[in-house]
Amino acid sequence: MAVPKSRWSKARSHRSRSNWKVAAPTLTECPKCHQLMQPHRACKACGFYQGREVVKVGEAQ
């Protein structure tokens, strides 16, 4: 089994992990209801995608 030859310092570990960031999701405006939505996905507010209703969105009961 492979074993590391020497231990990484804290600075080297932190420098290595500095690029592991959480990116904010890209949001676009829905052309039908003008709510923010993720691109290439159906709108959560109105259920439309590319001009067609693909998800039925009902009123809260």
PDB file of C-alpha atoms in Angstrom:
ATOM      1  CA  MET A   1       0.000   0.000   0.000  1.00  0.00           C
ATOM      2  CA  ALA A   2       1.288   3.484  -0.832  1.00  0.00           C
ATOM      3  CA  VAL A   3       2.387   5.673   2.048  1.00  0.00           C
ATOM      4  CA  PRO A   4       3.313   9.383   1.821  1.00  0.00           C
ATOM      5  CA  LYS A   5       7.018  10.070   2.304  1.00  0.00           C
ATOM      6  CA  SER A   6       6.496  13.186   4.387  1.00  0.00           C
ATOM      7  CA  ARG A   7       3.681  15.088   5.991  1.00  0.00           C
ATOM      8  CA  TRP A   8       2.229  18.191   4.299  1.00  0.00           C
ATOM      9  CA  SER A   9       2.555  21.375   6.343  1.00  0.00           C
ATOM     10  CA  LYS A  10      -0.551  23.320   7.407  1.00  0.00           C
ATOM     11  CA  ALA A  11       0.331  26.118   4.984  1.00  0.00           C
ATOM     12  CA  ARG A  12       0.631  23.718   2.074  1.00  0.00           C
ATOM     13  CA  SER A  13      -2.668  22.026   2.958  1.00  0.00           C
ATOM     14  CA  HIS A  14      -4.472  25.350   3.260  1.00  0.00           C
ATOM     15  CA  ARG A  15      -2.950  26.603   0.020  1.00  0.00           C
ATOM     16  CA  SER A  16      -4.071  23.422  -1.720  1.00  0.00           C
ATOM     17  CA  ARG A  17      -7.627  23.785  -0.393  1.00  0.00           C
ATOM     18  CA  SER A  18      -7.902  27.493  -1.178  1.00  0.00           C
ATOM     19  CA  ASN A  19      -9.502  26.765  -4.563  1.00  0.00           C
ATOM     20  CA  TRP A  20     -12.264  24.552  -3.142  1.00  0.00           C
ATOM     21  CA  LYS A  21     -14.924  27.241  -2.976  1.00  0.00           C
ATOM     22  CA  VAL A  22     -18.689  27.093  -3.182  1.00  0.00           C
ATOM     23  CA  ALA A  23     -19.853  29.103  -6.167  1.00  0.00           C
ATOM     24  CA  ALA A  24     -23.171  30.950  -6.158  1.00  0.00           C
ATOM     25  CA  PRO A  25     -25.629  29.471  -8.663  1.00  0.00           C
ATOM     26  CA  THR A  26     -26.131  31.312 -11.934  1.00  0.00           C
ATOM     27  CA  LEU A  27     -29.590  32.855 -12.099  1.00  0.00           C
ATOM     28  CA  THR A  28     -31.531  34.226 -15.049  1.00  0.00           C
ATOM     29  CA  GLU A  29     -34.910  35.909 -15.330  1.00  0.00           C
ATOM     30  CA  CYS A  30     -37.921  33.811 -16.364  1.00  0.00           C
ATOM     31  CA  PRO A  31     -39.336  35.275 -19.599  1.00  0.00           C
ATOM     32  CA  LYS A  32     -42.913  34.496 -18.527  1.00  0.00           C
ATOM     33  CA  CYS A  33     -43.174  35.508 -14.848  1.00  0.00           C
ATOM     34  CA  HIS A  34     -39.864  37.448 -14.458  1.00  0.00           C
ATOM     35  CA  GLN A  35     -38.803  35.507 -11.350  1.00  0.00           C
ATOM     36  CA  LEU A  36     -35.189  34.399 -10.895  1.00  0.00           C
ATOM     37  CA  MET A  37     -34.544  30.849 -12.095  1.00  0.00           C
ATOM     38  CA  GLN A  38     -31.615  28.597 -12.956  1.00  0.00           C
ATOM     39  CA  PRO A  39     -30.858  28.411 -16.677  1.00  0.00           C
ATOM     40  CA  HIS A  40     -31.897  25.267 -18.614  1.00  0.00           C
ATOM     41  CA  ARG A  41     -34.432  24.314 -15.930  1.00  0.00           C
ATOM     42  CA  ALA A  42     -38.165  24.781 -15.507  1.00  0.00           C
ATOM     43  CA  CYS A  43     -39.209  27.866 -13.531  1.00  0.00           C
ATOM     44  CA  LYS A  44     -40.251  27.005  -9.966  1.00  0.00           C
ATOM     45  CA  ALA A  45     -42.737  29.871  -9.856  1.00  0.00           C
ATOM     46  CA  CYS A  46     -44.741  29.245 -13.053  1.00  0.00           C
ATOM     47  CA  GLY A  47     -43.601  25.790 -14.258  1.00  0.00           C
ATOM     48  CA  PHE A  48     -42.723  26.907 -17.793  1.00  0.00           C
ATOM     49  CA  TYR A  49     -39.647  25.879 -19.794  1.00  0.00           C
ATOM     50  CA  GLN A  50     -38.985  27.087 -23.348  1.00  0.00           C
ATOM     51  CA  GLY A  51     -42.497  28.502 -23.685  1.00  0.00           C
ATOM     52  CA  ARG A  52     -44.331  25.345 -22.584  1.00  0.00           C
ATOM     53  CA  GLU A  53     -45.773  24.365 -19.213  1.00  0.00           C
ATOM     54  CA  VAL A  54     -43.831  21.295 -18.138  1.00  0.00           C
ATOM     55  CA  VAL A  55     -44.634  21.326 -14.406  1.00  0.00           C
ATOM     56  CA  LYS A  56     -48.056  21.997 -12.957  1.00  0.00           C
ATOM     57  CA  VAL A  57     -47.683  24.581 -10.194  1.00  0.00           C
ATOM     58  CA  GLY A  58     -50.737  24.690  -7.939  1.00  0.00           C
ATOM     59  CA  GLU A  59     -51.858  27.127  -5.291  1.00  0.00           C
ATOM     60  CA  ALA A  60     -50.967  26.351  -1.673  1.00  0.00           C
ATOM     61  CA  GLN A  61     -53.980  24.878   0.103  1.00  0.00           C
TER      62      GLN A  61
END
